Amino acid sequence: MQNRAVFQKSPWKAIFSLSIPSLISIVVMMLYNMADMYFVGWLGDVSQVASVSLAMPVFSVLMAISTMIGNGVCTKIAQALGKKDSEQIRSYTALCVWACILIGAVFAVLCGLFCNPLLKFLGANDQMWEYTRSYVLILAFGAPIILLNHSLGGALRGQGAINAGMLGGMLSTVANIILDPIFILVLKLGVGGAAAATVLGNAVAVVYYLVYRSMSRERCIIEFCPRYARDLKSLGSILALGLPNAISSVLSGFAGTFSNRLLVGYGTGAVAAMAAASKAVMVVTMIQMGICMGVQPLFAYCYGGREWTRLKEIIQKVLILTSGLGIILTISIYLGRGWLIGLFIKDAEVCQLGQHLVTYMILAGPFIGIYYLSTNFLQAGGNAPGASLASALRQGILLIPLLYLQSSLFQLEGIAMAYLTADGLSILITGAMAVRYYRKIKRG
């Protein structure tokens, strides 16, 4: 396992070696996430833009499952790498592959059987019904491919093959961006074409990972043989460690659904404006999240090797990095909010509303890195319950009730205010949890 060297570099070199590829992957993922709404926006139909937003919770559930498997297996593999246990790594990757295939198939069947009740829950009205339906069904039937893409990328990151995981994500996004205008605008498939481009983009990444596996057998392991996937106890530990990321994604999807259901009362334009505002704010949050996710294997490696002094130094440096970037990005997004919203919305009134909502949602940007750092540290240190609670706070325990409370007090603006309040409280709580847990493991 020659990739162990990346975890043994000096702190800043190790952080940049792991976080830069992760950041590139996150930037690629942001483009990937924005591409569908951007090209659908060219159709000039607010209903189709809103339908992409309504369908996002389904995509969030898929991302939740893939990150639960991928981040869980990434952490377990990094810990096994610190212990020099290659056989355990083989078992973890086999479990990852077969879990993606089986869970993806079940997901597709369930979405097909219960599509209409699902659309009602998502808040689709008559204007958005058929658009949302086509997007959801195509995504669902491509579920095994989507899960494999993101989970295999996590398995490679855990083994130190950072560039391979990054390249897979880049290939997926480039394919998606190329296919989007062809399917949406040229073939006139609308939002259904956007979903098809998403599935095919993920398929490109999976093919790349298979090719990489065949060419790099001595440097990394991706095991497909079912006999290595029999250790259900190990699968449980993988899912438990990945659960915090899954909770965050699922609750983000549910919060988006509840938010959309409230926004529908103000018209389809309000749904589209909030969707565009969320895309703009996503630039700040996802970049800080990318840094923390990138160094998570480094946290896990130090934890597995009981290198407490090094772990503390790395945490401090990551905090400096995320805070500095958070300040720069928040100011930049605020100043450029008009241009960013205009990428997705062509209606002047709706665009103006989106800019107004961004003003509230961006205020926690400089500090949100503390939240992601704390959550990834708890996860890498094997504290699955603490990390799960931390993940549940921001997008669930705090946000969902705040959406209803603050919207009742401040109407449409209150929905945006709820995101700011939830961010601030979650930063304070998770930061305290991480400090407490670090002191505990150091003593133990």
Short mmCIF file of C-alpha atoms in Angstrom, two decimals:
data_model
loop_
_atom_site.label_atom_id
_atom_site.label_comp_id
_atom_site.label_asym_id
_atom_site.label_seq_id
_atom_site.Cartn_x
_atom_site.Cartn_y
_atom_site.Cartn_z
CA MET A 1 0.00 0.00 0.00
CA GLN A 2 2.32 2.78 -1.28
CA ASN A 3 -0.34 5.49 -0.81
CA ARG A 4 0.33 5.59 2.97
CA ALA A 5 3.04 8.22 2.37
CA VAL A 6 0.48 10.98 1.80
CA PHE A 7 -0.63 10.71 5.45
CA GLN A 8 2.96 10.97 6.74
CA LYS A 9 3.91 14.33 5.24
CA SER A 10 4.36 17.48 7.34
CA PRO A 11 1.00 18.88 8.54
CA TRP A 12 0.55 21.66 5.97
CA LYS A 13 1.76 19.44 3.11
CA ALA A 14 -0.54 16.63 4.20
CA ILE A 15 -3.50 19.03 4.52
CA PHE A 16 -2.95 20.52 1.07
CA SER A 17 -2.21 17.14 -0.50
CA LEU A 18 -5.59 15.88 0.72
CA SER A 19 -7.70 19.04 0.66
CA ILE A 20 -6.74 20.43 -2.76
CA PRO A 21 -7.96 17.35 -4.67
CA SER A 22 -11.03 17.32 -2.46
CA LEU A 23 -11.61 21.02 -3.18
CA ILE A 24 -11.28 20.40 -6.89
CA SER A 25 -13.80 17.59 -6.54
CA ILE A 26 -16.14 19.89 -4.62
CA VAL A 27 -15.85 22.64 -7.22
CA VAL A 28 -16.55 20.03 -9.87
CA MET A 29 -19.51 18.79 -7.81
CA MET A 30 -20.84 22.35 -7.52
CA LEU A 31 -20.70 22.76 -11.27
CA TYR A 32 -22.36 19.38 -11.55
CA ASN A 33 -25.05 20.43 -9.08
CA MET A 34 -25.64 23.76 -10.79
CA ALA A 35 -25.54 22.51 -14.38
CA ASP A 36 -29.05 21.04 -14.41
CA MET A 37 -30.70 24.21 -13.10
CA TYR A 38 -28.52 26.45 -15.28
CA PHE A 39 -29.43 24.78 -18.56
CA VAL A 40 -33.07 24.28 -17.53
CA GLY A 41 -33.09 28.01 -16.78
CA TRP A 42 -32.30 28.65 -20.45
CA LEU A 43 -35.75 27.30 -21.29
CA GLY A 44 -37.21 30.41 -19.63
CA ASP A 45 -39.82 28.32 -17.78
CA VAL A 46 -39.93 29.07 -14.04
CA SER A 47 -42.02 25.91 -13.48
CA GLN A 48 -39.22 23.68 -14.80
CA VAL A 49 -36.61 25.48 -12.69
CA ALA A 50 -38.84 25.01 -9.63
CA SER A 51 -39.39 21.32 -10.46
CA VAL A 52 -35.62 20.70 -10.33
CA SER A 53 -35.68 22.16 -6.82
CA LEU A 54 -38.65 19.99 -5.82
CA ALA A 55 -36.85 16.84 -7.02
CA MET A 56 -33.62 17.66 -5.19
CA PRO A 57 -34.67 15.86 -1.96
CA VAL A 58 -34.73 12.59 -3.93
CA PHE A 59 -31.21 13.30 -5.14
CA SER A 60 -30.29 14.24 -1.55
CA VAL A 61 -31.45 10.83 -0.34
CA LEU A 62 -29.27 9.16 -2.97
CA MET A 63 -26.34 11.33 -1.90
CA ALA A 64 -27.09 10.44 1.72
CA ILE A 65 -26.83 6.72 0.99
CA SER A 66 -23.71 7.12 -1.14
CA THR A 67 -21.94 9.31 1.42
CA MET A 68 -22.97 6.97 4.23
CA ILE A 69 -21.30 4.10 2.41
CA GLY A 70 -18.46 6.10 0.83
CA ASN A 71 -17.43 8.19 3.85
CA GLY A 72 -17.91 5.25 6.19
CA VAL A 73 -15.71 3.00 4.08
CA CYS A 74 -13.22 5.86 3.63
CA THR A 75 -12.82 6.20 7.40
CA LYS A 76 -12.57 2.45 8.03
CA ILE A 77 -10.05 1.97 5.22
CA ALA A 78 -7.90 4.86 6.49
CA GLN A 79 -7.93 3.37 9.99
CA ALA A 80 -7.01 -0.05 8.57
CA LEU A 81 -4.26 1.61 6.52
CA GLY A 82 -2.85 3.11 9.72
CA LYS A 83 -2.82 -0.43 11.16
CA LYS A 84 -1.36 -1.90 7.91
CA ASP A 85 -4.28 -4.36 7.53
CA SER A 86 -4.70 -5.03 3.77
CA GLU A 87 -7.15 -7.92 4.13
CA GLN A 88 -9.58 -5.77 6.05
CA ILE A 89 -9.39 -3.15 3.30
CA ARG A 90 -10.34 -5.84 0.77
CA SER A 91 -13.39 -6.75 2.82
CA TYR A 92 -14.45 -3.11 3.24
CA THR A 93 -14.35 -2.40 -0.51
CA ALA A 94 -16.34 -5.54 -1.37
CA LEU A 95 -19.00 -4.57 1.16
CA CYS A 96 -19.08 -1.08 -0.37
CA VAL A 97 -19.65 -2.38 -3.91
CA TRP A 98 -22.43 -4.84 -3.11
CA ALA A 99 -24.21 -2.49 -0.72
CA CYS A 100 -24.41 0.11 -3.51
CA ILE A 101 -25.81 -2.37 -6.03
CA LEU A 102 -28.45 -3.87 -3.73
CA ILE A 103 -29.55 -0.66 -2.01
CA GLY A 104 -29.70 1.16 -5.35
CA ALA A 105 -31.97 -1.51 -6.82
CA VAL A 106 -34.33 -1.33 -3.83
CA PHE A 107 -34.41 2.47 -4.05
CA ALA A 108 -35.37 2.35 -7.74
CA VAL A 109 -38.22 -0.11 -7.12
CA LEU A 110 -39.63 1.92 -4.21
CA CYS A 111 -39.58 5.20 -6.17
CA GLY A 112 -41.31 3.52 -9.10
CA LEU A 113 -44.06 2.02 -6.93
CA PHE A 114 -44.73 5.11 -4.80
CA CYS A 115 -44.02 7.92 -7.25
CA ASN A 116 -47.36 9.74 -6.97
CA PRO A 117 -47.45 9.88 -3.14
CA LEU A 118 -43.82 11.01 -3.25
CA LEU A 119 -44.63 13.89 -5.61
CA LYS A 120 -47.45 15.02 -3.32
CA PHE A 121 -45.09 14.98 -0.35
CA LEU A 122 -42.51 17.01 -2.28
CA GLY A 123 -45.14 19.71 -2.84
CA ALA A 124 -45.55 19.46 -6.63
CA ASN A 125 -48.53 21.41 -7.95
CA ASP A 126 -50.21 21.02 -11.34
CA GLN A 127 -47.63 23.26 -13.05
CA MET A 128 -44.68 21.21 -11.78
CA TRP A 129 -46.13 17.68 -11.53
CA GLU A 130 -45.02 16.09 -14.83
CA TYR A 131 -41.66 17.85 -14.85
CA THR A 132 -40.86 16.67 -11.33
CA ARG A 133 -42.11 13.15 -12.07
CA SER A 134 -39.81 12.64 -15.06
CA TYR A 135 -36.77 13.94 -13.14
CA VAL A 136 -37.45 11.74 -10.11
CA LEU A 137 -38.06 8.50 -12.03
CA ILE A 138 -34.96 8.78 -14.21
CA LEU A 139 -32.77 9.55 -11.18
CA ALA A 140 -34.29 6.61 -9.28
CA PHE A 141 -33.64 4.06 -12.01
CA GLY A 142 -30.03 5.22 -12.20
CA ALA A 143 -29.61 4.85 -8.43
CA PRO A 144 -27.12 1.91 -8.40
CA ILE A 145 -24.80 3.80 -10.76
CA ILE A 146 -25.00 7.03 -8.74
CA LEU A 147 -24.27 5.17 -5.50
CA LEU A 148 -21.30 3.31 -6.98
CA ASN A 149 -19.73 6.50 -8.31
CA HIS A 150 -19.59 8.38 -5.01
CA SER A 151 -18.91 5.33 -2.82
CA LEU A 152 -15.99 4.04 -4.90
CA GLY A 153 -14.50 7.52 -4.84
CA GLY A 154 -14.60 7.39 -1.03
CA ALA A 155 -12.96 3.96 -0.99
CA LEU A 156 -10.07 5.28 -3.08
CA ARG A 157 -9.67 8.37 -0.87
CA GLY A 158 -9.36 6.15 2.19
CA GLN A 159 -6.43 4.37 0.54
CA GLY A 160 -4.67 7.63 -0.26
CA ALA A 161 -5.51 7.50 -3.99
CA ILE A 162 -6.77 11.09 -3.79
CA ASN A 163 -6.09 12.05 -7.40
CA ALA A 164 -7.94 9.01 -8.73
CA GLY A 165 -11.03 9.87 -6.70
CA MET A 166 -10.80 13.49 -7.86
CA LEU A 167 -10.44 12.55 -11.52
CA GLY A 168 -13.46 10.27 -11.36
CA GLY A 169 -15.58 13.14 -10.03
CA MET A 170 -14.24 15.49 -12.71
CA LEU A 171 -15.01 13.07 -15.51
CA SER A 172 -18.54 12.63 -14.18
CA THR A 173 -19.16 16.36 -14.08
CA VAL A 174 -17.63 17.11 -17.46
CA ALA A 175 -19.78 14.40 -19.03
CA ASN A 176 -22.86 15.80 -17.30
CA ILE A 177 -22.15 19.37 -18.43
CA ILE A 178 -21.60 18.22 -22.02
CA LEU A 179 -24.76 16.12 -22.08
CA ASP A 180 -27.01 18.67 -20.34
CA PRO A 181 -27.37 21.15 -23.22
CA ILE A 182 -27.67 18.30 -25.72
CA PHE A 183 -30.49 16.57 -23.85
CA ILE A 184 -32.24 19.69 -22.49
CA LEU A 185 -31.92 22.18 -25.34
CA VAL A 186 -31.11 20.26 -28.54
CA LEU A 187 -33.23 17.13 -28.00
CA LYS A 188 -35.79 19.23 -26.05
CA LEU A 189 -36.14 16.69 -23.22
CA GLY A 190 -36.35 19.41 -20.55
CA VAL A 191 -35.86 18.36 -16.95
CA GLY A 192 -36.00 14.68 -17.92
CA GLY A 193 -32.95 15.27 -20.08
CA ALA A 194 -31.17 16.87 -17.10
CA ALA A 195 -31.78 13.73 -15.02
CA ALA A 196 -30.58 11.46 -17.85
CA ALA A 197 -27.38 13.51 -18.18
CA THR A 198 -26.81 13.13 -14.43
CA VAL A 199 -27.11 9.33 -14.56
CA LEU A 200 -24.86 8.99 -17.62
CA GLY A 201 -22.28 11.31 -16.06
CA ASN A 202 -22.10 9.03 -13.03
CA ALA A 203 -21.74 6.02 -15.31
CA VAL A 204 -18.63 7.58 -16.88
CA ALA A 205 -17.01 7.85 -13.43
CA VAL A 206 -17.84 4.23 -12.56
CA VAL A 207 -16.22 3.04 -15.80
CA TYR A 208 -13.13 5.10 -14.96
CA TYR A 209 -12.87 3.52 -11.48
CA LEU A 210 -13.09 0.05 -13.02
CA VAL A 211 -10.29 0.88 -15.44
CA TYR A 212 -8.20 2.37 -12.62
CA ARG A 213 -8.69 -0.79 -10.56
CA SER A 214 -7.45 -3.01 -13.37
CA MET A 215 -4.34 -0.86 -13.87
CA SER A 216 -3.43 -0.26 -10.19
CA ARG A 217 -3.88 -3.56 -8.38
CA GLU A 218 -0.65 -3.16 -6.35
CA ARG A 219 -1.40 0.41 -5.20
CA CYS A 220 -5.09 0.18 -4.28
CA ILE A 221 -7.79 -2.39 -3.69
CA ILE A 222 -11.36 -2.48 -5.01
CA GLU A 223 -12.73 -5.97 -4.41
CA PHE A 224 -15.83 -7.25 -6.22
CA CYS A 225 -15.85 -10.88 -5.13
CA PRO A 226 -19.02 -11.55 -3.05
CA ARG A 227 -17.20 -13.84 -0.62
CA TYR A 228 -15.36 -10.81 0.78
CA ALA A 229 -18.69 -9.09 1.44
CA ARG A 230 -20.02 -11.49 4.08
CA ASP A 231 -18.89 -9.63 7.17
CA LEU A 232 -22.13 -7.89 8.11
CA LYS A 233 -20.61 -6.62 11.34
CA SER A 234 -18.05 -4.66 9.32
CA LEU A 235 -20.84 -3.36 7.09
CA GLY A 236 -22.64 -2.16 10.20
CA SER A 237 -19.56 -0.29 11.38
CA ILE A 238 -19.12 1.28 7.93
CA LEU A 239 -22.72 2.47 7.86
CA ALA A 240 -22.51 3.71 11.46
CA LEU A 241 -19.45 5.85 10.69
CA GLY A 242 -21.00 7.13 7.47
CA LEU A 243 -24.34 7.79 9.15
CA PRO A 244 -23.52 11.42 10.09
CA ASN A 245 -23.06 12.33 6.43
CA ALA A 246 -26.22 10.44 5.51
CA ILE A 247 -28.22 12.19 8.19
CA SER A 248 -27.00 15.54 6.96
CA SER A 249 -27.97 14.81 3.35
CA VAL A 250 -31.35 13.27 4.19
CA LEU A 251 -32.30 16.07 6.54
CA SER A 252 -31.12 18.60 3.99
CA GLY A 253 -33.52 17.00 1.54
CA PHE A 254 -36.38 16.97 4.03
CA ALA A 255 -35.67 20.57 5.04
CA GLY A 256 -35.72 21.50 1.36
CA THR A 257 -39.10 19.79 1.01
CA PHE A 258 -40.59 21.56 4.02
CA SER A 259 -39.11 24.83 2.81
CA ASN A 260 -40.59 24.32 -0.68
CA ARG A 261 -43.99 23.46 0.76
CA LEU A 262 -43.95 26.77 2.63
CA LEU A 263 -42.64 28.63 -0.42
CA VAL A 264 -45.36 27.25 -2.72
CA GLY A 265 -47.81 29.40 -0.76
CA TYR A 266 -45.98 32.47 -2.11
CA GLY A 267 -46.03 31.19 -5.72
CA THR A 268 -43.84 29.18 -8.08
CA GLY A 269 -41.50 32.18 -8.39
CA ALA A 270 -40.68 32.03 -4.68
CA VAL A 271 -39.68 28.36 -5.01
CA ALA A 272 -37.40 29.21 -7.95
CA ALA A 273 -35.90 32.23 -6.13
CA MET A 274 -35.01 30.17 -3.05
CA ALA A 275 -33.55 27.42 -5.25
CA ALA A 276 -31.28 29.94 -6.98
CA ALA A 277 -30.32 31.57 -3.65
CA SER A 278 -29.39 28.16 -2.23
CA LYS A 279 -27.12 27.50 -5.21
CA ALA A 280 -25.28 30.78 -4.57
CA VAL A 281 -24.80 30.09 -0.85
CA MET A 282 -23.70 26.54 -1.66
CA VAL A 283 -20.41 27.93 -3.02
CA VAL A 284 -19.37 29.03 0.50
CA THR A 285 -20.55 25.97 2.40
CA MET A 286 -19.39 23.29 -0.01
CA ILE A 287 -15.84 24.60 -0.35
CA GLN A 288 -15.37 24.57 3.43
CA MET A 289 -17.04 21.17 3.58
CA GLY A 290 -14.65 19.94 0.86
CA ILE A 291 -11.58 20.89 2.88
CA CYS A 292 -12.86 19.11 5.98
CA MET A 293 -13.93 16.02 4.04
CA GLY A 294 -10.54 15.96 2.31
CA VAL A 295 -8.61 15.85 5.58
CA GLN A 296 -10.99 13.41 7.27
CA PRO A 297 -8.83 10.38 6.26
CA LEU A 298 -5.86 12.22 7.81
CA PHE A 299 -7.81 12.62 11.07
CA ALA A 300 -8.69 8.92 10.95
CA TYR A 301 -5.08 7.92 10.19
CA CYS A 302 -3.79 9.92 13.19
CA TYR A 303 -6.54 8.47 15.36
CA GLY A 304 -5.72 4.90 14.24
CA GLY A 305 -2.02 5.50 14.95
CA ARG A 306 -2.71 7.35 18.26
CA GLU A 307 -0.73 10.42 17.09
CA TRP A 308 -2.45 12.97 19.34
CA THR A 309 0.00 15.87 19.04
CA ARG A 310 -0.05 15.68 15.25
CA LEU A 311 -3.85 15.42 15.27
CA LYS A 312 -4.17 18.62 17.34
CA GLU A 313 -1.80 20.54 15.06
CA ILE A 314 -3.69 19.45 11.95
CA ILE A 315 -7.04 20.47 13.45
CA GLN A 316 -5.70 23.94 14.28
CA LYS A 317 -4.34 24.48 10.78
CA VAL A 318 -7.54 23.29 9.11
CA LEU A 319 -9.50 25.73 11.29
CA ILE A 320 -7.30 28.62 10.10
CA LEU A 321 -7.69 27.54 6.48
CA THR A 322 -11.48 27.17 6.53
CA SER A 323 -12.06 30.42 8.44
CA GLY A 324 -9.89 32.44 6.06
CA LEU A 325 -11.55 31.03 2.98
CA GLY A 326 -14.97 31.43 4.58
CA ILE A 327 -14.49 35.19 5.03
CA ILE A 328 -13.21 35.70 1.47
CA LEU A 329 -15.97 33.61 -0.12
CA THR A 330 -18.77 35.22 1.91
CA ILE A 331 -17.77 38.72 0.84
CA SER A 332 -17.36 37.61 -2.79
CA ILE A 333 -20.74 35.89 -2.98
CA TYR A 334 -22.51 38.84 -1.37
CA LEU A 335 -21.00 41.30 -3.84
CA GLY A 336 -21.68 39.02 -6.82
CA ARG A 337 -25.10 37.77 -5.77
CA GLY A 338 -26.92 39.51 -8.62
CA TRP A 339 -24.81 37.80 -11.26
CA LEU A 340 -25.05 34.40 -9.55
CA ILE A 341 -28.85 34.48 -9.24
CA GLY A 342 -29.08 35.65 -12.85
CA LEU A 343 -27.39 32.44 -13.99
CA PHE A 344 -30.50 30.47 -13.04
CA ILE A 345 -33.37 32.96 -13.18
CA LYS A 346 -34.27 35.13 -16.19
CA ASP A 347 -37.37 36.74 -14.66
CA ALA A 348 -36.30 40.13 -13.19
CA GLU A 349 -38.74 40.09 -10.26
CA VAL A 350 -37.87 36.55 -9.22
CA CYS A 351 -34.16 37.35 -9.59
CA GLN A 352 -34.52 40.33 -7.25
CA LEU A 353 -36.25 38.15 -4.65
CA GLY A 354 -33.43 35.60 -4.87
CA GLN A 355 -30.83 38.31 -4.20
CA HIS A 356 -32.76 39.43 -1.13
CA LEU A 357 -32.92 35.90 0.29
CA VAL A 358 -29.17 35.38 -0.23
CA THR A 359 -28.43 38.32 2.09
CA TYR A 360 -29.81 36.39 5.08
CA MET A 361 -28.52 32.95 4.13
CA ILE A 362 -24.87 33.98 3.57
CA LEU A 363 -24.18 35.58 6.97
CA ALA A 364 -22.94 32.40 8.68
CA GLY A 365 -20.51 31.72 5.81
CA PRO A 366 -17.26 32.75 7.57
CA PHE A 367 -17.87 30.31 10.43
CA ILE A 368 -19.54 27.29 8.82
CA GLY A 369 -16.16 25.58 8.48
CA ILE A 370 -16.18 25.06 12.25
CA TYR A 371 -19.30 22.96 11.88
CA TYR A 372 -17.84 20.75 9.13
CA LEU A 373 -14.48 20.43 10.89
CA SER A 374 -16.16 19.34 14.12
CA THR A 375 -18.44 16.83 12.42
CA ASN A 376 -15.64 15.23 10.36
CA PHE A 377 -13.35 15.07 13.40
CA LEU A 378 -16.01 13.28 15.46
CA GLN A 379 -16.61 10.86 12.60
CA ALA A 380 -12.92 10.16 11.96
CA GLY A 381 -12.41 9.55 15.69
CA GLY A 382 -15.00 6.77 15.67
CA ASN A 383 -17.62 8.78 17.60
CA ALA A 384 -20.57 7.80 15.39
CA PRO A 385 -23.29 8.90 17.87
CA GLY A 386 -21.71 12.33 18.37
CA ALA A 387 -21.11 12.85 14.67
CA SER A 388 -24.68 11.73 13.89
CA LEU A 389 -26.08 14.21 16.38
CA ALA A 390 -23.88 16.98 14.96
CA SER A 391 -25.09 16.22 11.44
CA ALA A 392 -28.72 16.13 12.53
CA LEU A 393 -28.59 19.54 14.20
CA ARG A 394 -28.05 21.88 11.26
CA GLN A 395 -30.47 20.46 8.70
CA GLY A 396 -32.98 18.75 10.94
CA ILE A 397 -33.30 19.18 14.68
CA LEU A 398 -32.77 22.93 14.41
CA LEU A 399 -33.72 23.91 10.86
CA ILE A 400 -37.06 22.17 10.32
CA PRO A 401 -38.85 23.63 13.38
CA LEU A 402 -37.18 27.01 12.78
CA LEU A 403 -38.61 27.09 9.24
CA TYR A 404 -42.14 26.93 10.60
CA LEU A 405 -41.49 29.20 13.58
CA GLN A 406 -39.71 31.99 11.73
CA SER A 407 -41.94 31.85 8.64
CA SER A 408 -44.96 32.33 10.91
CA LEU A 409 -43.29 35.41 12.41
CA PHE A 410 -41.60 36.96 9.37
CA GLN A 411 -43.40 35.32 6.39
CA LEU A 412 -41.20 34.71 3.32
CA GLU A 413 -38.09 36.35 4.80
CA GLY A 414 -38.43 34.11 7.86
CA ILE A 415 -37.71 31.05 5.72
CA ALA A 416 -34.28 32.47 4.81
CA MET A 417 -33.72 33.61 8.41
CA ALA A 418 -34.30 30.05 9.63
CA TYR A 419 -31.24 28.84 7.69
CA LEU A 420 -29.10 31.55 9.32
CA THR A 421 -30.33 30.75 12.83
CA ALA A 422 -29.83 27.00 12.39
CA ASP A 423 -26.29 27.55 11.07
CA GLY A 424 -25.30 29.76 14.00
CA LEU A 425 -26.61 27.41 16.67
CA SER A 426 -25.14 24.29 15.04
CA ILE A 427 -21.69 25.91 14.82
CA LEU A 428 -21.68 26.64 18.55
CA ILE A 429 -22.98 23.21 19.62
CA THR A 430 -20.81 21.03 17.35
CA GLY A 431 -17.69 23.05 18.14
CA ALA A 432 -18.21 22.39 21.85
CA MET A 433 -18.83 18.68 21.17
CA ALA A 434 -15.59 18.34 19.19
CA VAL A 435 -13.47 20.03 21.86
CA ARG A 436 -14.95 17.81 24.54
CA TYR A 437 -14.36 14.63 22.53
CA TYR A 438 -10.76 15.54 21.69
CA ARG A 439 -10.00 15.95 25.39
CA LYS A 440 -11.68 12.63 26.11
CA ILE A 441 -9.73 10.57 23.55
CA LYS A 442 -6.46 12.22 24.52
CA ARG A 443 -6.99 11.24 28.14
CA GLY A 444 -8.12 7.73 27.19
#
